[in-house]
Coordinates of C-alpha atoms and ligand atoms in Angstrom, one line a residue:
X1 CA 68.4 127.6 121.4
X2 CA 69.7 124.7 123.3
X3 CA 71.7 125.5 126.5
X4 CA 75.1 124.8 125.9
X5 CA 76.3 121.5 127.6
X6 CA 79.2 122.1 130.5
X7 CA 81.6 119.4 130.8
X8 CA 83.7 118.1 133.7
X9 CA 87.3 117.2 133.7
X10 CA 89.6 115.2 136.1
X11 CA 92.5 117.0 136.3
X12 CA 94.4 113.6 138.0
X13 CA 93.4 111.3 135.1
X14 CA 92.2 113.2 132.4
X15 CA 88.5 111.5 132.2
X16 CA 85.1 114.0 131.2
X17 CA 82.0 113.7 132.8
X18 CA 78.8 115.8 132.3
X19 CA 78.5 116.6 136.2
X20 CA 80.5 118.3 138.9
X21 CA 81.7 115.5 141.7
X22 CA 83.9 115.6 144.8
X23 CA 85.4 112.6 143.9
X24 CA 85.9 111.4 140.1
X25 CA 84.8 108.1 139.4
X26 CA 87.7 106.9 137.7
X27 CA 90.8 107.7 139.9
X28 CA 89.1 108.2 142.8
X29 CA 90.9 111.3 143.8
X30 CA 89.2 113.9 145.9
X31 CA 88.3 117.5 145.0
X32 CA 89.7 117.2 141.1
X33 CA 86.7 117.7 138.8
X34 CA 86.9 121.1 137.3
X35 CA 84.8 122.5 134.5
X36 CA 86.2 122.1 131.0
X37 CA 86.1 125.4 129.5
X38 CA 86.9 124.4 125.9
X39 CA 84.7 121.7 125.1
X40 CA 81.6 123.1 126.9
X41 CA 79.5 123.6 124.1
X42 CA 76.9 122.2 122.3
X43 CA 78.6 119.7 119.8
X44 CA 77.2 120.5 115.8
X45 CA 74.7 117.6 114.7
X46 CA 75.7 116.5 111.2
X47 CA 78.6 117.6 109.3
X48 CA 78.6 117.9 105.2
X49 CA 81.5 117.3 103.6
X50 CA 80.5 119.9 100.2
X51 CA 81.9 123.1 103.2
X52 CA 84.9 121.4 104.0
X53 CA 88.3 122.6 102.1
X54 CA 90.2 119.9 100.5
X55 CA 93.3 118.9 102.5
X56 CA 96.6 117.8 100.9
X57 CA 97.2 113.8 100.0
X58 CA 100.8 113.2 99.5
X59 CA 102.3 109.6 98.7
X60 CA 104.0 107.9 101.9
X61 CA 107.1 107.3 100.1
X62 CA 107.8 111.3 99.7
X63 CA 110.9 111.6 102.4
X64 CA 113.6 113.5 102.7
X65 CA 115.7 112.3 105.9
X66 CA 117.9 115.4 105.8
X67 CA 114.8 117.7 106.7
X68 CA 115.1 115.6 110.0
X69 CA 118.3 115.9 111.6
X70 CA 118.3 115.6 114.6
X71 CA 119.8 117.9 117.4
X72 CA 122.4 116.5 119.0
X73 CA 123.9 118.1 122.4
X74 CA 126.7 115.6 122.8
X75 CA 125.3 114.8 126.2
X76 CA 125.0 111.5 125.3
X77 CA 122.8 109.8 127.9
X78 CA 120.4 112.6 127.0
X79 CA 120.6 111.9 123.1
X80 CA 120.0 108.1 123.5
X81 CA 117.3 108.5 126.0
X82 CA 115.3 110.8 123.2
X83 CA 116.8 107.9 120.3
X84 CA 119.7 109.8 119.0
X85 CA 118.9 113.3 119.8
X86 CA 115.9 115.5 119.0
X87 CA 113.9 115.5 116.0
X88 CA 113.2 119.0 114.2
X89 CA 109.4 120.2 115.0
X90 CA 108.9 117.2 117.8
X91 CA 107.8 118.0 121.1
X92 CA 109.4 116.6 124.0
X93 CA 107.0 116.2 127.9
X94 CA 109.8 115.9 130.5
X95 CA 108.2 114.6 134.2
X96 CA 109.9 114.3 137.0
X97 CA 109.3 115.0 141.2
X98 CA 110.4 119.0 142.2
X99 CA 113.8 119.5 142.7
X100 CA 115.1 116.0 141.0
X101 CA 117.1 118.2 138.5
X102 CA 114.6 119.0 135.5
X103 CA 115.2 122.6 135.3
X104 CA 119.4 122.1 135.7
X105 CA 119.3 118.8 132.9
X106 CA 117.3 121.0 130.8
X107 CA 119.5 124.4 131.1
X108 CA 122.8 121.9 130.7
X109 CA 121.2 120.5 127.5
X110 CA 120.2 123.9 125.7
X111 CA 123.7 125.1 126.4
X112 CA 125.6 121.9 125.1
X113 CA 123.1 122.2 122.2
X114 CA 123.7 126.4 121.9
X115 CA 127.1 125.5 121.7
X116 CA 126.7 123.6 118.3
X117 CA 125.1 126.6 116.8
X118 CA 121.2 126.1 117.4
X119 CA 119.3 128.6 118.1
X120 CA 117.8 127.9 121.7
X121 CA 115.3 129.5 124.2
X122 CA 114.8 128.9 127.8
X123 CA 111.3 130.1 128.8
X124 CA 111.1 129.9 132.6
X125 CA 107.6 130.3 134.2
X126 CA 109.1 129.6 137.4
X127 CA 112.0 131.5 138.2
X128 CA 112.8 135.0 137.0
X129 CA 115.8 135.3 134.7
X130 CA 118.4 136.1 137.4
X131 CA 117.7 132.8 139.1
X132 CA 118.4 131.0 136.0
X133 CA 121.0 133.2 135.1
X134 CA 122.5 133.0 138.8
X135 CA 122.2 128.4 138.3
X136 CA 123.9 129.1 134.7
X137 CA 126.9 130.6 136.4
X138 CA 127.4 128.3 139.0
X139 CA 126.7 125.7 136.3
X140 CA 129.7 127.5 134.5
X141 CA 127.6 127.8 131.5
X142 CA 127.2 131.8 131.7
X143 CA 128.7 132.4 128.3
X144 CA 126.4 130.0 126.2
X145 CA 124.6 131.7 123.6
X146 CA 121.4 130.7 124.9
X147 CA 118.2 133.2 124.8
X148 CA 116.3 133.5 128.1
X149 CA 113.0 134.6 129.0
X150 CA 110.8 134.8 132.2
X151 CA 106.9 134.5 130.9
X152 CA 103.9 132.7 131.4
X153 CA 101.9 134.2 128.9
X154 CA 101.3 132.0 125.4
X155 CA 100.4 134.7 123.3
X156 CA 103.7 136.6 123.9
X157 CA 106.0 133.5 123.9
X158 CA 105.1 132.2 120.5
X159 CA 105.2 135.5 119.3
X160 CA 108.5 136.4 120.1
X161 CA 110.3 132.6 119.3
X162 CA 110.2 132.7 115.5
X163 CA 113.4 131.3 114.0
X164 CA 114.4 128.9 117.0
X165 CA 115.5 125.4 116.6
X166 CA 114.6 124.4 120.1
X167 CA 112.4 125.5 122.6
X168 CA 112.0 124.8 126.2
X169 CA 109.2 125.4 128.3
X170 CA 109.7 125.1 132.1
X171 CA 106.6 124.1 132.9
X172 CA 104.1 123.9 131.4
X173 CA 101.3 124.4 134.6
X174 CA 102.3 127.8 134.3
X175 CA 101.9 128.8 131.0
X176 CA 98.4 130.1 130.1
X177 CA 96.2 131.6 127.3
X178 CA 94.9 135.1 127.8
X179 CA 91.4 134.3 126.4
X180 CA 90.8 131.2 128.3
X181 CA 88.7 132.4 131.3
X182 CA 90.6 129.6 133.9
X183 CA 93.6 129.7 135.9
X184 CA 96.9 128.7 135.1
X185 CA 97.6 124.6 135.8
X186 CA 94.1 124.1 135.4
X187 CA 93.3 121.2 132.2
X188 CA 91.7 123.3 130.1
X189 CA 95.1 125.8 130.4
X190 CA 97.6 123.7 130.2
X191 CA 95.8 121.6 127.3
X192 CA 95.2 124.6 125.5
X193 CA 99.0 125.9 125.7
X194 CA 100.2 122.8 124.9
X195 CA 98.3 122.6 122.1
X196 CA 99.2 126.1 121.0
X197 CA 102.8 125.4 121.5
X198 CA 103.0 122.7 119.9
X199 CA 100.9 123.6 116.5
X200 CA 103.4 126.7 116.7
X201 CA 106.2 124.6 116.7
X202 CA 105.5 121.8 114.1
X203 CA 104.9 124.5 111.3
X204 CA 108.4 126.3 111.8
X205 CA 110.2 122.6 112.5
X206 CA 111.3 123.7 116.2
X207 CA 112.2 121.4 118.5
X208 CA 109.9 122.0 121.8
X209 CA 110.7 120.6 125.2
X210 CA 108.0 120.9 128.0
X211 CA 108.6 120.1 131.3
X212 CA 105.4 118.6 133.5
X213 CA 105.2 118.5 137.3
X214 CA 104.2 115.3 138.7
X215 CA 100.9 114.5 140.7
X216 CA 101.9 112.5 144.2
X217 CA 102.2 109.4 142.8
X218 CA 104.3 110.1 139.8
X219 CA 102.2 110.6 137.1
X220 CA 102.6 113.7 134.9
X221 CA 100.1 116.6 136.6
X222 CA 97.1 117.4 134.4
X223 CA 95.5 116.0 131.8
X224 CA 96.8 112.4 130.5
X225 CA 96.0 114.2 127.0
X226 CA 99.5 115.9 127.1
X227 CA 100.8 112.5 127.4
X228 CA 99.3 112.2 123.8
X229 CA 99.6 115.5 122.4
X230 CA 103.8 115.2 122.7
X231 CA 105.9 112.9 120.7
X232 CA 108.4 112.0 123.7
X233 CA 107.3 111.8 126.9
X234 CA 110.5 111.0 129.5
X235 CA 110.6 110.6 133.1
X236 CA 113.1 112.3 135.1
X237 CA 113.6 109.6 138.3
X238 CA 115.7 109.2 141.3
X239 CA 115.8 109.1 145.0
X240 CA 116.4 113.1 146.0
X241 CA 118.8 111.9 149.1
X242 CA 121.3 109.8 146.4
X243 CA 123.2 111.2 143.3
X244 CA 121.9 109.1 140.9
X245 CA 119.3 110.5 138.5
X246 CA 117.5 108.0 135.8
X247 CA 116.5 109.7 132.6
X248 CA 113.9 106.7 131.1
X249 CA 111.7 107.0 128.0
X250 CA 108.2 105.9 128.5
X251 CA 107.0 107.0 125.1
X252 CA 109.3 107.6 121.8
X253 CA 107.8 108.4 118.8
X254 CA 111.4 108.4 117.0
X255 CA 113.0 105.4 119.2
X256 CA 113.0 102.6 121.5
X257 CA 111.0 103.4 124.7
X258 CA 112.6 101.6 128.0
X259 CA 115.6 103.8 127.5
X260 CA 117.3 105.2 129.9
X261 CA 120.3 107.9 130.6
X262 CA 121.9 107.9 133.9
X263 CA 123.3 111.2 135.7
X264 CA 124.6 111.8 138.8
X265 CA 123.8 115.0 140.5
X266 CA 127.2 116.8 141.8
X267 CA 128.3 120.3 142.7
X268 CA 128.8 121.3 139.3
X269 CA 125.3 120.3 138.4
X270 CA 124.2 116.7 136.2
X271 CA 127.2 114.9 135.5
X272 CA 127.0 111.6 133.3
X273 CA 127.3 107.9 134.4
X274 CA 128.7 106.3 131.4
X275 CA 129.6 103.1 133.1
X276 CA 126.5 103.0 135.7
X277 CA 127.2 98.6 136.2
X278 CA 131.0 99.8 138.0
X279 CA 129.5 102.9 140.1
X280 CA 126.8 101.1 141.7
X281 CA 128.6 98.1 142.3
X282 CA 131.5 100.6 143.6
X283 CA 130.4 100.5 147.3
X284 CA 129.2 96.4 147.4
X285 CA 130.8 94.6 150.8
X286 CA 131.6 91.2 149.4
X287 CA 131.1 89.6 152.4
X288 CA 128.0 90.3 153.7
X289 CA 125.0 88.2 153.6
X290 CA 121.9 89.0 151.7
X291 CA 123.5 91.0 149.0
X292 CA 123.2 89.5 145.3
X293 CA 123.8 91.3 141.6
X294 CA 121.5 91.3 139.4
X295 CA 122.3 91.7 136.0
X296 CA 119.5 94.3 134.8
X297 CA 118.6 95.2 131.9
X298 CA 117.2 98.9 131.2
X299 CA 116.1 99.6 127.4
X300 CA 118.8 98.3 125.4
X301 CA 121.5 98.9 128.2
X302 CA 122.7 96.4 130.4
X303 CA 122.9 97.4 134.3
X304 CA 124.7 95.5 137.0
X305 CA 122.8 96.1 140.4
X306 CA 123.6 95.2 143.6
X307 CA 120.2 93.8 145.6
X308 CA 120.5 93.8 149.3
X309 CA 118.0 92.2 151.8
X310 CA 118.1 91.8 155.3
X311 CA 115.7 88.7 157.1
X312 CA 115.1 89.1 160.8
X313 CA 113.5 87.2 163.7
X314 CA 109.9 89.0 163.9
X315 CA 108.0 89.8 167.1
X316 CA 105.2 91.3 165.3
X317 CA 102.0 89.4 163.9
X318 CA 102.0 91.4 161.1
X319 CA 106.3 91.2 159.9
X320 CA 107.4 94.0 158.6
X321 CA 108.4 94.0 154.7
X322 CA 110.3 97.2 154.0
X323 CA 111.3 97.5 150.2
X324 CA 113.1 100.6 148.5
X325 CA 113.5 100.5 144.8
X326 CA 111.7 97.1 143.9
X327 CA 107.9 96.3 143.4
X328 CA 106.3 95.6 147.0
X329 CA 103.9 92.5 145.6
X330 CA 106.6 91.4 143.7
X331 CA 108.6 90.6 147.1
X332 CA 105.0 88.8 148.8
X333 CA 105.2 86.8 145.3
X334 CA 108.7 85.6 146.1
X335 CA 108.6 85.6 150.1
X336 CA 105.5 83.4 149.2
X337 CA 107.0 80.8 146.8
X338 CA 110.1 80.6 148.7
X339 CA 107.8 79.3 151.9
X340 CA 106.1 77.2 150.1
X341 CA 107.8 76.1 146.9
X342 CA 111.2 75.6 148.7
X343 CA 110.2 74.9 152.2
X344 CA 112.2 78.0 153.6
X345 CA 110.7 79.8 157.1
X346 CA 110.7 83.0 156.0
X347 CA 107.5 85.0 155.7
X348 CA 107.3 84.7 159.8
X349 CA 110.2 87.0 160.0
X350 CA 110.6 90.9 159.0
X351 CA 112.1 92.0 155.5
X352 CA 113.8 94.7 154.5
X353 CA 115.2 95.2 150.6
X354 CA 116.6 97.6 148.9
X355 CA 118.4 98.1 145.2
X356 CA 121.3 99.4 146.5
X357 CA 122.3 103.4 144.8
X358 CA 118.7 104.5 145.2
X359 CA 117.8 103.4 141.9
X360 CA 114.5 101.2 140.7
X361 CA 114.0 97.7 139.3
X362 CA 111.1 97.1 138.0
X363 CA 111.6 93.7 135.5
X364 CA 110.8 90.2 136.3
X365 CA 114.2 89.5 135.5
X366 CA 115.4 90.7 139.2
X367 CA 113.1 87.7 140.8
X368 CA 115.9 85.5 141.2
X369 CA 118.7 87.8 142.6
X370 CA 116.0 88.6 144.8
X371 CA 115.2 85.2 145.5
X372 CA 118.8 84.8 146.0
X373 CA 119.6 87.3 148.5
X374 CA 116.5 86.5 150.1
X375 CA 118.2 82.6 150.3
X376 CA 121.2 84.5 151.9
X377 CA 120.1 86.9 154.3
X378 CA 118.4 84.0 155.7
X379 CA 120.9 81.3 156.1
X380 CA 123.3 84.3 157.3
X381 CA 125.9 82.8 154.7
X382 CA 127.7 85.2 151.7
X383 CA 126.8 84.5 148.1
X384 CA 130.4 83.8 146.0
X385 CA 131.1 87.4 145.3
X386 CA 131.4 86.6 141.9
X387 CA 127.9 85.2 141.3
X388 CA 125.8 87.2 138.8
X389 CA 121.7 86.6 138.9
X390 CA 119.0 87.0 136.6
X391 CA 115.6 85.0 135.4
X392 CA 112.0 85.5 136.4
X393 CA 110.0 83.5 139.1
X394 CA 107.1 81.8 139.0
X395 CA 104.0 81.0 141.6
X396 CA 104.7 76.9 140.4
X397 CA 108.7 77.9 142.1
X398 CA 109.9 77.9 138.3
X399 CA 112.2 79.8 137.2
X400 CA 111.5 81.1 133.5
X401 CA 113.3 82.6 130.8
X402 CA 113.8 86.1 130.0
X403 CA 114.8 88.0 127.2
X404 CA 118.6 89.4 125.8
X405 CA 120.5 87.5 128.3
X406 CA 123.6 87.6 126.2
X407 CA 123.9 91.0 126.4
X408 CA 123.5 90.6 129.8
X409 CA 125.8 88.2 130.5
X410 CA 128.3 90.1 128.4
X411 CA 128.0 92.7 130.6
X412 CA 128.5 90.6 133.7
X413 CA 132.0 89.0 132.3
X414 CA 133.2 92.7 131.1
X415 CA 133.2 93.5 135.1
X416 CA 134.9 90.4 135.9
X417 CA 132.2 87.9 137.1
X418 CA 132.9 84.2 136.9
X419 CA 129.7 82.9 137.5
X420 CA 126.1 83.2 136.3
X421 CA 123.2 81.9 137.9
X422 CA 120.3 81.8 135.1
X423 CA 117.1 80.2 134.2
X424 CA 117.3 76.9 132.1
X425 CA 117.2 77.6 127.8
X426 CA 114.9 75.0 126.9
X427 CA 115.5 75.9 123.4
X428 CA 119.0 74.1 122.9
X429 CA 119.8 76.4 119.3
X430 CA 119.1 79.1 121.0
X431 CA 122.0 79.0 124.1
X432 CA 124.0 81.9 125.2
X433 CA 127.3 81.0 122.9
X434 CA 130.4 80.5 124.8
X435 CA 132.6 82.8 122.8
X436 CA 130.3 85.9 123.3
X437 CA 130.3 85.7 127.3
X438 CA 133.6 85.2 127.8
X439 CA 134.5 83.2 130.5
X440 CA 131.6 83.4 132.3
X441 CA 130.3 80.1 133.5
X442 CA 126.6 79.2 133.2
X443 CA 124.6 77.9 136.2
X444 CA 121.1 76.6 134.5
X445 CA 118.2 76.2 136.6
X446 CA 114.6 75.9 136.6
X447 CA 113.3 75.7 139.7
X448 CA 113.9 77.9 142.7
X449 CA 114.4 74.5 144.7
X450 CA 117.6 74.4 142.6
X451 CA 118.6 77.8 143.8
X452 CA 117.8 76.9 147.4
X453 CA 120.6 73.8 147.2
X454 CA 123.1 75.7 145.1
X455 CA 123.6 77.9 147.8
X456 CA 123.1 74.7 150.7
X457 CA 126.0 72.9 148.6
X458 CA 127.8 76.1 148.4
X459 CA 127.6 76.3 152.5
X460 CA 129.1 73.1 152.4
X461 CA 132.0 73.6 150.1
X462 CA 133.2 76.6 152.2
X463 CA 132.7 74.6 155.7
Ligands
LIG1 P1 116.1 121.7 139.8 O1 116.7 121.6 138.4 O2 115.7 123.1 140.2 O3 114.9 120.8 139.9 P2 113.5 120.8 139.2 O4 113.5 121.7 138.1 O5 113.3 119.4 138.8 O6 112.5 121.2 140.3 O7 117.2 121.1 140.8 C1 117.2 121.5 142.0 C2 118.0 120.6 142.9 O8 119.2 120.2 142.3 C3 118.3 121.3 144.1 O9 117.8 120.6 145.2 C4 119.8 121.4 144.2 C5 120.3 120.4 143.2 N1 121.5 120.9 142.5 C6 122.7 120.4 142.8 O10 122.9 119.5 143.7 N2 123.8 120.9 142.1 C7 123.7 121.8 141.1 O11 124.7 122.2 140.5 C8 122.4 122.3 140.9 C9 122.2 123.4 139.8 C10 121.3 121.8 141.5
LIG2 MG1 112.5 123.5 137.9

C-alpha cells in the first residue's frame, strides 16, 4: 500500500504544501508550517457515481421568507452591520485585536437579544464563568436570561446546545475536537471545530457567532478557510487608547459589505454612536491650520471626519511622514503630486497626519481633504471652517469623481456646512440637485492646481 501523503499548512495564510518549511512561500512568515492532520491521506483515484446516494433537487423558487427572520437585538449599529440582524442557522466570524471589546459587544448583544425571548448561549473558552458573570454585572446585564458555559471541548458543546437560537463561541482558537491528535489554535483544530459547529448549527437553524483572534497585522488568526466557511465575517476595529470602536462588514452573505456600526467604549461597557459626523467633529479647533473635513463615506453611511496635518521645516535627509488612521502610500501619492503637479515645497519638510478620533479612512475619496489640509498646514493659513472636502486624486494632479456624493453632501448641510469643495461632474444630467443638499454651495474642481488657488484667493480675501 502506498504511504499516505502528509500535507503542510500555513497557519498565517491558509496555503498547503507537500513539505515542512521554516518559512512558507506564500506569506513569508517564519516558523508557521504545521502538518495538516485532516487531509494527510492518500486522496481515492476515481470516484463512480452508481455508490453515491442521490441528494435532494429542489426548485429555486421554493422560499419561505418567514423561516428566516432574522434576530434582532435592537442594538442597532450591530443589526445594520450584520444587514438587519442575524439570519436563523448563519454563522457569524467576529475579528478584532485583544481587548478592543469583542467579548463585552458580544455579551451586550446576547443579552439585548435574550431579552426578546431567544434562547442564547455564551460559550467562553477564555474566561471561566465567574469572569463573565463578574463583566455581566458591571455591565448591569446580571439578570438576562442568558445560558453560560466555560468549555473548550466540541464534542460536549454541541451536545449540550440543542434548542438555541443563537450561539456564541468566544473564540474559536480555543475550541478543539477530542479525536484530532493537534493542539488547540492549530488549523487543522480550529478548521475542524468550525466546521463541526457550524454543520451543527445549519441543521437546527441556530444562529452561531464565532469570535477569531487576529494575527499581528490584522488578519483573522488561522486558516483564511474560516473566512469561507462563515457567512459574515466582521471586523471589530479601533485605536485601544480612544473610545471609538468600528464594527465594519468585510463579507455579508445576507447584506451590503462596507458596513459599519460605531460604539464608543465607556464605563458601562459599548455604548452606541448614532450620530458619529457630530462626535468626531465635537473636539475640531476652527482655527487652526491644517485641519480639513472630509465628508466620508462608510458602507451606505455617511461620516464627517476631521483630517489634521501638521508640515514642518525638516533637518533630516530622510523627512519624517508620520500617518495615523490613513493609508501611508496614499500620503507619498499626494505629497508627490502636490510637488510636482502644483509646484508646492513640501516633500522637503516632515509630515505628520492623522484622522482625528482614532478612527481609519481608507477611500480615495479622502485625497482631497487631505490634499487640502496638506495646502493649509503648509501656508500656516485656516481653511473656512465651514468647508467640506471630498474627491479622489490623481498622479496627472486631477481630481476625479467619486461615488454617492449626494448623500454625502446631504450629510455635510444637515451639520450646518456652507461650502463644499468637490471634484468637477462631467456628466451635466447627472449633478448633485440643488434642492437635495440644501444650501450647501458647490465648489467644482478638477485639478488640484484649482485647490492650490482656492485657498491662495481665500488668503487674500481674509488679508
Ligand atoms: P474585551 O471585551 O475583553 O476584549 P476582547 O474580548 O476583544 O479581548 O474588552 C476588554 C477591554 O474593554 C478592557 O481593556 C477594558 C475595556 N472595558 C471598558 O472600558 N468598559 C467596560 O465596561 C468593559 C466591560 C470593558
Ligand atoms: Mg475576549
Amino acid at each position: 500500500m502506498a504511504k499516505p501523503k502528509k500535507n503542510y499548512v500555513c497557519n498565517q495564510c491558509g496555503s498547503v504544501t507537500q513539505k515542512w518549511a521554516g518559512k512558507c512561500e506564500s506569506c513569508d512568515e517564519w516558523n508557521c508550517i504545521e502538518e495538516d492532520v485532516t487531509t494527510s491521506q492518500a486522496v481515492p483515484k476515481g470516484l463512480s457515481a452508481a455508490k453515491g446516494n442521490k441528494i435532494a433537487l429542489a426548485p429555486l423558487g421554493d422560499f419561505e421568507p418567514t423561516n428566516y427572520k432574522r434576530a434582532i437585538s435592537g442594538i442597532s449599529e450591530f443589526d445594520r452591520t450584520c444587514g438587519g440582524g442575524l439570519v436563523p442557522g448563519s454563522a457569524t466570524l467576529i475579528g478584532g485585536e485583544p481587548g478592543i471589546g469583542k467579548s463585552t459587544l458580544l455579551l451586550q448583544t446576547v443579552c439585548a437579544l435574550a431579552k426578546r425571548n431567544l434562547r442564547c448561549i455564551y460559550v467562553s473558552g477564555e474566561e471561566a464563568m465567574d469572569q463573565v458573570r463578574m463583566r455581566a454585572a458591571r455591565l448591569g446585564l446580571a439578570d438576562s436570561p442568558v445560558e453560560l458555559a466555560s468549555a473548550t471541548n466540541v464534542r460536549d458543546i454541541l451536545a449540550s446546545v440543542d434548542g438555541a437560537d443563537i450561539l456564541i463561541i468566544d473564540s474559536i482558537q480555543t475550541m478543539y475536537i477530542d479525536n484530532i491528535d493537534s493542539a488547540p489554535g492549530t488549523v487543522t483544530q480550529v478548521r475542524t471545530s468550525a466546521q463541526e459547529i457550524i454543520r451543527h448549527a445549519k441543521s437546527r437553524n441556530m444562529a452561531v457567532i464565532f469570535v477569531g483572534h487576529v494575527t499581528k497585522d490584522g488578519q483573522i488568526a488561522g486558516p483564511r478557510v474560516l473566512e469561507h466557511m462563515v457567512d459574515t465575517v466582521l471586523h471589530f476595529e479601533g485605536d485601544r487608547s480612544h473610545q471609538f470602536r468600528i464594527l465594519r462588514s468585510i463579507k455579508n452573505r445576507f447584506g451590503a459589505t462596507d458596513e459599519i456600526g460605531v460604539f464608543e467604549m465607556a464605563g458601562e461597557g459599548l455604548r452606541e454612536v448614532l450620530n458619529p459626523s457630530e462626535i468626531f467633529l465635537s473636539q475640531r479647533n476652527m482655527n487652526v491650520a491644517g485641519s480639513a473635513v472630509l465628508a466620508a463615506l462608510e458602507g451606505t453611511r455617511p461620516m464627517l471626519v476631521e483630517v489634521q496635518a501638521l508640515v514642518a521645516p525638516s533637518t533630516l535627509a530622510a523627512p519624517r511622514r508620520s500617518v495615523l488612521g490613513y493609508d501611508n502610500n496614499r500620503l507619498a501619492m499626494i505629497v508627490a503630486v502636490l510637488e510636482t503637479r502644483a509646484g508646492l515645497q513640501i516633500s522637503g519638510c516632515d509630515i505628520f497626519l492623522n484622522i482625528a478620533g482614532g478612527i481609519r479612512i481608507n477611500e480615495p475619496a479622502a485625497d482631497l481633504a487631505v490634499a487640502a489640509a496638506l495646502i493649509s498646514a503648509l501656508r500656516g493659513s485656516p481653511l473656512p471652517p465651514e468647508n467640506v472636502f471630498f474627491g479622489e486624486i490623481g498622479l496627472a494632479g486631477e481630481v476625479r469623481q467619486i461615488a454617492q456624493s449626494d448623500i454625502r453632501l446631504k450629510e455635510a448641510a444637515k451639520l450646518g456646512f456652507r461650502e463644499a469643495i468637490i471634484p468637477k461632474n462631467k456628466n451635466t444630467s447627472a449633478k448633485p440637485k440643488k434642492a437635495a443638499n440644501g444650501d450647501i454651495r458647490i465648489s467644482e474642481i478638477d485639478t488640484i492646481t484649482m485647490l492650490a488657488d482656492l485657498f491662495a484667493s481665500t488668503q487674500v480675501r481674509a488679508a
